Short mmCIF file of C-alpha atoms in Angstrom, two decimals:
data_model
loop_
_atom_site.label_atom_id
_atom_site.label_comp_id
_atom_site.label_asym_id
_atom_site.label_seq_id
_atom_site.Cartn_x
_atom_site.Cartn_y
_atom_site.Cartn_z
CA UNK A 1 69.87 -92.63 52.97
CA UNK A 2 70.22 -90.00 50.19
CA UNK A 3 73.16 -87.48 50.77
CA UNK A 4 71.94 -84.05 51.11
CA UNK A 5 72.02 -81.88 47.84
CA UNK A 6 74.91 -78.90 48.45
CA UNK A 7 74.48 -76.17 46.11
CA UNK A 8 77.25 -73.87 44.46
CA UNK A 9 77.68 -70.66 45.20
CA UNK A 10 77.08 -69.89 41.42
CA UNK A 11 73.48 -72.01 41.70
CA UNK A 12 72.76 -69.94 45.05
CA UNK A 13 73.01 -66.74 43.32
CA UNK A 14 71.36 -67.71 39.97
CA UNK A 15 67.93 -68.40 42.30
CA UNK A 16 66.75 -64.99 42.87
CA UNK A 17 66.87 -64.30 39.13
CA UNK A 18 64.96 -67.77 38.33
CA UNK A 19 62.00 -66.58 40.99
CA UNK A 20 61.85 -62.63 39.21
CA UNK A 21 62.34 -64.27 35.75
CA UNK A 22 59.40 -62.46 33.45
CA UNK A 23 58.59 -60.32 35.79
CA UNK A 24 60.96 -57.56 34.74
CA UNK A 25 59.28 -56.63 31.57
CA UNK A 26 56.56 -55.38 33.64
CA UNK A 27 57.18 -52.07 35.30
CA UNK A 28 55.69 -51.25 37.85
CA UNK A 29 54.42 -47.64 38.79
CA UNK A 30 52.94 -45.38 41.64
CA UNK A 31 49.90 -43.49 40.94
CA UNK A 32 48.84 -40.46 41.86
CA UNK A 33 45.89 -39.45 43.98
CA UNK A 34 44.10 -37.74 40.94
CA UNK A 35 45.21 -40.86 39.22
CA UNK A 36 43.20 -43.21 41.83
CA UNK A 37 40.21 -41.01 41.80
CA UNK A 38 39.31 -40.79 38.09
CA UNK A 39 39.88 -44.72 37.88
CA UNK A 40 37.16 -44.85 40.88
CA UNK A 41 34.99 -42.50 39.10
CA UNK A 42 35.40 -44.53 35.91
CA UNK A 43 34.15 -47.35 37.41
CA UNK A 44 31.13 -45.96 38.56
CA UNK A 45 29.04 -46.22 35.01
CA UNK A 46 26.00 -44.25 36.32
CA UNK A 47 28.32 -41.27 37.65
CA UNK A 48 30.02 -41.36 34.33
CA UNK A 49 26.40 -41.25 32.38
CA UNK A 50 25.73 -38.09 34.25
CA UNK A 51 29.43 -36.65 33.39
CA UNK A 52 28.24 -37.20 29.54
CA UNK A 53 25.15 -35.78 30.20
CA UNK A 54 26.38 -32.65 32.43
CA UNK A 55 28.97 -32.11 29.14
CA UNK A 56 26.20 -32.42 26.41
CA UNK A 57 24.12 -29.85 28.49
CA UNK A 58 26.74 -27.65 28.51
CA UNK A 59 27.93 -27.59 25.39
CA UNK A 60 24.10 -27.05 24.25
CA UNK A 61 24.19 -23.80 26.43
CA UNK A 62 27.04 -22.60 25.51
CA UNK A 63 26.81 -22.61 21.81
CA UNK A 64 22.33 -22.74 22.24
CA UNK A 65 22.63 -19.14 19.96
CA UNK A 66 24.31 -20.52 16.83
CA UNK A 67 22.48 -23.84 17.19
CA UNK A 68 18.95 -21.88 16.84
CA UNK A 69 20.71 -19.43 14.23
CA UNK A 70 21.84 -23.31 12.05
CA UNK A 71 18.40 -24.60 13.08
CA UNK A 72 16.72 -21.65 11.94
CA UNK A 73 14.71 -21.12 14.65
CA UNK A 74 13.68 -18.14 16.43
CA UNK A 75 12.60 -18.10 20.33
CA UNK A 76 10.70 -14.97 20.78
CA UNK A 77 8.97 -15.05 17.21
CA UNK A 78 5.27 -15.77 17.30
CA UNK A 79 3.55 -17.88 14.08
CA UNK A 80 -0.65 -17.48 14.96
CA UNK A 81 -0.75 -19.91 11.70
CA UNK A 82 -0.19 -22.39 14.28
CA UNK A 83 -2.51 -21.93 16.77
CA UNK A 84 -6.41 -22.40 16.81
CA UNK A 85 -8.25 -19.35 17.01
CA UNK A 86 -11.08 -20.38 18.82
CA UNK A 87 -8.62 -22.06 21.65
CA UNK A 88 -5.64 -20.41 21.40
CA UNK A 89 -4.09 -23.81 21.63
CA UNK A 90 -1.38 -25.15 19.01
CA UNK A 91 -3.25 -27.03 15.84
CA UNK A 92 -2.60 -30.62 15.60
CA UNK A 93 -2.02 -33.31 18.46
CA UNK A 94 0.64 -33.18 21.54
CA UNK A 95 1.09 -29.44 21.47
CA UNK A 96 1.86 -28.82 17.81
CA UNK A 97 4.57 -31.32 17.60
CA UNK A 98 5.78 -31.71 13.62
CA UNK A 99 9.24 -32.31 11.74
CA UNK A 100 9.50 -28.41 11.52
CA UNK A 101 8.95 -28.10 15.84
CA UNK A 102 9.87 -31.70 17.34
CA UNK A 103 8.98 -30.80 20.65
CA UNK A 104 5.60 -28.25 19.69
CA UNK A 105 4.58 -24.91 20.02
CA UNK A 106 3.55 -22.82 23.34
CA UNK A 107 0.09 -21.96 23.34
CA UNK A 108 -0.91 -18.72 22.23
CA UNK A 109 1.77 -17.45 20.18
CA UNK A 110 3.34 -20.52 18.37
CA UNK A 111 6.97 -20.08 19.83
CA UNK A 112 8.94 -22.89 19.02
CA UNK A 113 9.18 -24.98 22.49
CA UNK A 114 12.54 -26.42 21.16
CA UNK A 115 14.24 -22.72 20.31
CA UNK A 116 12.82 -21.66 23.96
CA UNK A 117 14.09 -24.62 25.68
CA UNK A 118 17.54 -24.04 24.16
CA UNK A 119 17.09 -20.15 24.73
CA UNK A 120 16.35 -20.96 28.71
CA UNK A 121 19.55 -23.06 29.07
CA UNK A 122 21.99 -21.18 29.22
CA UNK A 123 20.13 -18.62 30.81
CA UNK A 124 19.94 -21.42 33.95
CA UNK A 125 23.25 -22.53 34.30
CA UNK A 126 24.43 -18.46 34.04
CA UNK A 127 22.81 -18.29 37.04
CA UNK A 128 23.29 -21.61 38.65
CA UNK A 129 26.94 -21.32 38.20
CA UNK A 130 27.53 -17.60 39.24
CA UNK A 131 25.58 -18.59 42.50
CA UNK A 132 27.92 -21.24 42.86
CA UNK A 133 31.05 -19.53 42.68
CA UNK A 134 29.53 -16.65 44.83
CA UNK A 135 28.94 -19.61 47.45
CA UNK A 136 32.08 -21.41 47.44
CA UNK A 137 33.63 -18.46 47.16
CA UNK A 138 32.65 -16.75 50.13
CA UNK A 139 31.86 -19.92 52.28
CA UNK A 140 35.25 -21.18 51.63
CA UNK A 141 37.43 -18.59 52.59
CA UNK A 142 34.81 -17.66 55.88
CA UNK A 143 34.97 -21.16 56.69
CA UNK A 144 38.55 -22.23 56.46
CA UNK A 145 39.14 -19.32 58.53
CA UNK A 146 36.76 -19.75 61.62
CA UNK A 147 37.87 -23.80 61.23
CA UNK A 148 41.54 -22.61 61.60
CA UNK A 149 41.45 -19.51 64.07
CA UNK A 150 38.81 -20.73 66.60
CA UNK A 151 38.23 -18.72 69.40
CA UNK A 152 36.35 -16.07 68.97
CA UNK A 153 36.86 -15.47 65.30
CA UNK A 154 35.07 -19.23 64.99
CA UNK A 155 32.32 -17.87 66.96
CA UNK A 156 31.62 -14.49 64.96
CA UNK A 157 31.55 -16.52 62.22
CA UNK A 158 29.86 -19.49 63.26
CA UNK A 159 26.86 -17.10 64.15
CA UNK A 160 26.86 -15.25 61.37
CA UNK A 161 26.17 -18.53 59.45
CA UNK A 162 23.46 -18.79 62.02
CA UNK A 163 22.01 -15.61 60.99
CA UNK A 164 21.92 -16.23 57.07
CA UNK A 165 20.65 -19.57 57.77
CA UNK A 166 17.38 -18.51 59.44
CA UNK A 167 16.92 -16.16 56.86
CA UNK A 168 13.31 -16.83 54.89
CA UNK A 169 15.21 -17.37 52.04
CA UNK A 170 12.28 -17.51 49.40
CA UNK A 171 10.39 -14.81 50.71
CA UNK A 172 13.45 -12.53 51.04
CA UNK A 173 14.71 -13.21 47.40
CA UNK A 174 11.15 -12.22 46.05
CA UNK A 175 11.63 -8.66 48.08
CA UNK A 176 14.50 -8.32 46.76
CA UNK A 177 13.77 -9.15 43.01
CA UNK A 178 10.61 -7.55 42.69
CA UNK A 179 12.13 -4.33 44.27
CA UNK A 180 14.99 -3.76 41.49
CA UNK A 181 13.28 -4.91 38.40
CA UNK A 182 12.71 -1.81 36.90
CA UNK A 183 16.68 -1.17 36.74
CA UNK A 184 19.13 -0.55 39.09
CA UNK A 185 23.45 -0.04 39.70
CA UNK A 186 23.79 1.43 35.69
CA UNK A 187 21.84 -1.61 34.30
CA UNK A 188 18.26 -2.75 33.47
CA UNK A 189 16.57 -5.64 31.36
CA UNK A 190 18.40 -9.38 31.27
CA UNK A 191 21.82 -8.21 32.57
CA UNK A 192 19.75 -6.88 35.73
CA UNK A 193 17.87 -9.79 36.31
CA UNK A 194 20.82 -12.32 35.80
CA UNK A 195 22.93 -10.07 38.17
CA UNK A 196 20.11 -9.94 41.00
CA UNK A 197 19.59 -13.96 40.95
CA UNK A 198 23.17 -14.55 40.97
CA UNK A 199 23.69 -12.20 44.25
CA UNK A 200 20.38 -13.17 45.83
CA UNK A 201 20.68 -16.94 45.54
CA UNK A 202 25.06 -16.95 46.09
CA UNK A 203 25.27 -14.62 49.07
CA UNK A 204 22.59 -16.50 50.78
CA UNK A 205 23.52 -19.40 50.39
CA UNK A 206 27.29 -19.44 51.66
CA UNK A 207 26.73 -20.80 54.91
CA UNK A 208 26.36 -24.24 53.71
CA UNK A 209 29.74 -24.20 51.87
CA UNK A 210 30.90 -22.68 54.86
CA UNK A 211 29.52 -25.43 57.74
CA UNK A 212 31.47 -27.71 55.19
CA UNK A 213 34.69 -26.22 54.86
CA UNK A 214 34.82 -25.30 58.68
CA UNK A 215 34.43 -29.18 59.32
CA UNK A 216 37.13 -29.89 57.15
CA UNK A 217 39.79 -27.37 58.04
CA UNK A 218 38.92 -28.57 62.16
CA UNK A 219 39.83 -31.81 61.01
CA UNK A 220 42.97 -30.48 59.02
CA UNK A 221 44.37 -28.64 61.05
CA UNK A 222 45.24 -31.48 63.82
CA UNK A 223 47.38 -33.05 60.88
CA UNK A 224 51.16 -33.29 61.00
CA UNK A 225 51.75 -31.81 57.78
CA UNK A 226 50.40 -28.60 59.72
CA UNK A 227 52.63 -29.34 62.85
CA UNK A 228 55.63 -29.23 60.75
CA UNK A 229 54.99 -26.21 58.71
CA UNK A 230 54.84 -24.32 62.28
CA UNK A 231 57.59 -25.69 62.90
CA UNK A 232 59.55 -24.33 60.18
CA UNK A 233 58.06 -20.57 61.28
CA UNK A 234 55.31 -20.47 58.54
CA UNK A 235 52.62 -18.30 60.00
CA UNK A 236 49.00 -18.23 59.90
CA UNK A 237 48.19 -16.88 56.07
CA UNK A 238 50.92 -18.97 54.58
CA UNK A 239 49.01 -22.48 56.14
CA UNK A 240 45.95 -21.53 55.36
CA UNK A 241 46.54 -20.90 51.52
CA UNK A 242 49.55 -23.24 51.15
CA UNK A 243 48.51 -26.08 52.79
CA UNK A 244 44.86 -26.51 54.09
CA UNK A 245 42.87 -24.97 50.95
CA UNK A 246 44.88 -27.16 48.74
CA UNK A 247 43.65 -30.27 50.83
CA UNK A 248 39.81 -28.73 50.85
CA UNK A 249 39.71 -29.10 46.65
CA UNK A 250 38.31 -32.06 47.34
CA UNK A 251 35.34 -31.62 48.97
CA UNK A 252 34.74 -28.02 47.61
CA UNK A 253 34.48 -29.75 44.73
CA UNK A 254 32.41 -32.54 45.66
CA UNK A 255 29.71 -29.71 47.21
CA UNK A 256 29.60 -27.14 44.40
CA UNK A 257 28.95 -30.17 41.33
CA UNK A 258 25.45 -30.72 44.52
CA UNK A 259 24.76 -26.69 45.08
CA UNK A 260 24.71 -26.29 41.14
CA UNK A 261 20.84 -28.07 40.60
CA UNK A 262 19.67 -26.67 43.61
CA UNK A 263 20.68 -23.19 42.69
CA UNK A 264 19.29 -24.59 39.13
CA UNK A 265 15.66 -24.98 40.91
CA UNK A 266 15.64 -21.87 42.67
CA UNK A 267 16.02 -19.68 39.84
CA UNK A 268 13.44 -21.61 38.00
CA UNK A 269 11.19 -20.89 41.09
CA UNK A 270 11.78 -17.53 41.28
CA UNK A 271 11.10 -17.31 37.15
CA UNK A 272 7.85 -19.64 38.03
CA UNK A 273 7.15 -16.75 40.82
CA UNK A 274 7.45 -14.03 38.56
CA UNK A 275 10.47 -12.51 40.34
CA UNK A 276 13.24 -13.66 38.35
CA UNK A 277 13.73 -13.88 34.32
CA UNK A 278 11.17 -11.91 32.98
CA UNK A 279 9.56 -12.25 29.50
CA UNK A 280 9.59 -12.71 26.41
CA UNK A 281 13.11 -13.84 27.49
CA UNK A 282 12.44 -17.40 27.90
CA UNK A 283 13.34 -19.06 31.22
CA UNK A 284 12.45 -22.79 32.30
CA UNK A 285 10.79 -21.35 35.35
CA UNK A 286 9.06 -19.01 33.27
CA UNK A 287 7.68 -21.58 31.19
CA UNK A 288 6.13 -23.70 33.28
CA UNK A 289 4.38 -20.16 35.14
CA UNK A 290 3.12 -19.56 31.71
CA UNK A 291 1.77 -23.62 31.62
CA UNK A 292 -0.04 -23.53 34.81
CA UNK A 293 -3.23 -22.00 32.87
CA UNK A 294 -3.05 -24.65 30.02
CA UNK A 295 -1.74 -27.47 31.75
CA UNK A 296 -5.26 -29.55 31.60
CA UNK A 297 -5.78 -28.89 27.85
CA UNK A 298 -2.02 -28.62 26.83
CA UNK A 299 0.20 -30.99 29.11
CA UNK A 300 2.76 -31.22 26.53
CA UNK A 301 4.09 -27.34 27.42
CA UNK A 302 4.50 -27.88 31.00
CA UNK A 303 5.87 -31.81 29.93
CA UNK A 304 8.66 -29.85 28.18
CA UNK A 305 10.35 -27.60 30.39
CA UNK A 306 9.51 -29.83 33.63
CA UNK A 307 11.63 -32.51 31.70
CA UNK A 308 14.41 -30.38 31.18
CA UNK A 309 14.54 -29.22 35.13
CA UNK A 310 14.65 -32.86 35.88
CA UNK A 311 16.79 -33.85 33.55
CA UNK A 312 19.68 -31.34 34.39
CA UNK A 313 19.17 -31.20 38.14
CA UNK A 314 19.54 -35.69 37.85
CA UNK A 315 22.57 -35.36 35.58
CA UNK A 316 24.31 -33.34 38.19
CA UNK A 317 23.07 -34.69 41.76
CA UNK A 318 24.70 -38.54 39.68
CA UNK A 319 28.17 -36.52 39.15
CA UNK A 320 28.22 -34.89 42.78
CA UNK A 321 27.36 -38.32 43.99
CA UNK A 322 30.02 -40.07 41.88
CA UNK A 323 32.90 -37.50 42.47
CA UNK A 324 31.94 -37.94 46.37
CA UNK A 325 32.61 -41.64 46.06
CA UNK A 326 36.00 -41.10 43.69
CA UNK A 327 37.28 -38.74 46.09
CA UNK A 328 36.43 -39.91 49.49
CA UNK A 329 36.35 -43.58 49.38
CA UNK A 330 35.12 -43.84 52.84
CA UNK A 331 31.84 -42.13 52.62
CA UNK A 332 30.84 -45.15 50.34
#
C-alpha cells in the first residue's frame, strides 16, 4: 500500500504558476462594440466588395470633373464625324465603341458615353445623398420623439406619417418639378433642379426613417440605462439627445446606406420622365429617356447607363445588407 504523496507548502503554491505558465505573454483585451462590428463586417466578403465598390464610385464622382479634364473628354460636345448621316447612328459596331470612346458615342450627336456617364455621377449621388440626409434628418428627430413622448404627441405624429405615406408620391413629384423648372427662390438652371429633387424626394420620404426610429426609441426607452438617468433628475431633452439618439446610430445608419439607391432610382425616373435633370446636362435617367427611341437599332446607349443604375444601386443595397448584419447580429 503506497503512502499518500504530502506536498509542501512551497510545491502547493508553485502549482498555479505551472498551470498559467506561457500564458502570460499573451494579453488579453476587451473590445469595443465598433471593434466587434467591423470584424463582423470584415468577414462578410460580399458586403466588403460592395464597400470597395461604394468607395470607387465615389471617388469617381467626386473628382468625375478633373478626370474628364486628364481624359480629355468633353460631355456636352457633339463630333457629327462620328455619326452616320443617313441614320444618325454612331459609325462603326456596338455604338461607336474605339480606344478614343471605350464605351461609344450617343446617337445623334457623338457625345462621348464615357464623359456623360462620369458627368451623370455625381449629379446622382448629389441628389441621392441630400435626399438622404433630408430623410434621416427629419424622420429621426420626428420619430425619436413620438417613440419617447407617446400620448398624444405619438399620435399627431404617427398620423402625419400616415398622411405623407398615402401621398402619390410619383405623380406629386412630377407636379411639383414640372411647375418650378423655369426658375424659382433666386435660382434657375442645374442648381434649381438639384435643389427641387433633393426637397421633393427627402421631405417625402421621412416617414420611413421615421416608422424606424419610432420602433427603436419604444424599445429604448423601457431600458435601465433610461430608468437611471430619471433617476438622477435628467429631463426629457437631455435623454433624448444624450442617451437614446446615441443608441439609434446604429440603425440610422443601417437605413440611410438602403434609402441611398432608392433615392438613386427615383431621380433617375424623374430624369427618364422629363421632370428632373434637364439637358444637355447629362443625367443617367436622362440617358436612358433619350435611348428609348434607339434602343432596337442602338442597344449599346441604353446598355450603358442601365449598367451604371444597377451597378450603384447593387453596390449599396450589399453594404446596407452587410452593415445590418455587423451591427445587429440578431437579424441574421
Amino acid at each position: 500500500m503506497t503512502a499518500p504523496i504530502e506536498t509542501t507548502g512551497a510545491a502547493a503554491e508553485a502549482q498555479p504558476e505551472a498551470v498559467l505558465k506561457g500564458v502570460e505573454s499573451k494579453r488579453i483585451e476587451g473590445r469595443s462594440l465598433g471593434q466587434i462590428a467591423w470584424l463582423r463586417f470584415r468577414r462578410d466578403k460580399v458586403a466588403v466588395a460592395g464597400a470597395i465598390v461604394v468607395i470607387l464610385l465615389v471617388a469617381v464622382a467626386a473628382f468625375s470633373r478633373p478626370l474628364q479634364a486628364l481624359l480629355g473628354l468633353d460631355p456636352n460636345n457633339p463630333d457629327q464625324s462620328l455619326i452616320d448621316p443617313n441614320t444618325t447612328l454612331p459609325k462603326g459596331d456596338f455604338g461607336g465603341m474605339s480606344a478614343d470612346h471605350p464605351l461609344g458615342v450617343d446617337p445623334k450627336f457623338g457625345r462621348d458615353l464615357l464623359a456623360r456617364i462620369l458627368e451623370g455621377s455625381w449629379v446622382s449621388l448629389i441628389v441621392a445623398f441630400g435626399a438622404t440626409l433630408l430623410s434621416v434628418a427629419i424622420g429621426t428627430v420626428l420619430g425619436v420623439v413620438a417613440g419617447f413622448y407617446r400620448g398624444r404627441v405619438d399620435a399627431f405624429i404617427s398620423r402625419m406619417m400616415d398622411v405623407f405615406l398615402a401621398f402619390p408620391l410619383l405623380l406629386f413629384a412630377i407636379a411639383i418639378s414640372a411647375s418650378l423648372q423655369g426658375g424659382a427662390f433666386g435660382m434657375e438652371g442645374l442648381p434649381l433642379h438639384i435643389s427641387v429633387l433633393i426637397f421633393v424626394i427627402g421631405f417625402f420620404n421621412w416617414p420611413y426613417m421615421g416608422r424606424i426610429v419610432r420602433a427603436q426609441t419604444l424599445s429604448l426607452r423601457e431600458r435601465e440605462f433610461v430608468d437611471a438617468a430619471r433617476g438622477m433628475g435628467a429631463r426629457g431633452p437631455f435623454i433624448l439627445f444624450r442617451e437614446l439618439l446615441p443608441n439609434l446610430v446604429g440603425p440610422v445608419i443601417v437605413y440611410s446606406t438602403l434609402l441611398i439607391p432608392s433615392n438613386i432610382l427615383f431621380e433617375a425616373a424623374l430624369s427618364f420622365l422629363g421632370v428632373g435633370i434637364q439637358p444637355p446636362q447629362a443625367s443617367w435617367g436622362g440617358m436612358l429617356n433619350q435611348a428609348v427611341k434607339y434602343y432596337e437599332v442602338d442597344p449599346q446607349y441604353m446598355i450603358v447607363p442601365g449598367l451604371a443604375i444597377f451597378v450603384t444601386v447593387l453596390a449599396f443595397n450589399l453594404l446596407g445588407d452587410g452593415l445590418r448584419d455587423a451591427l445587429d447580429p440578431r437579424s441574421r
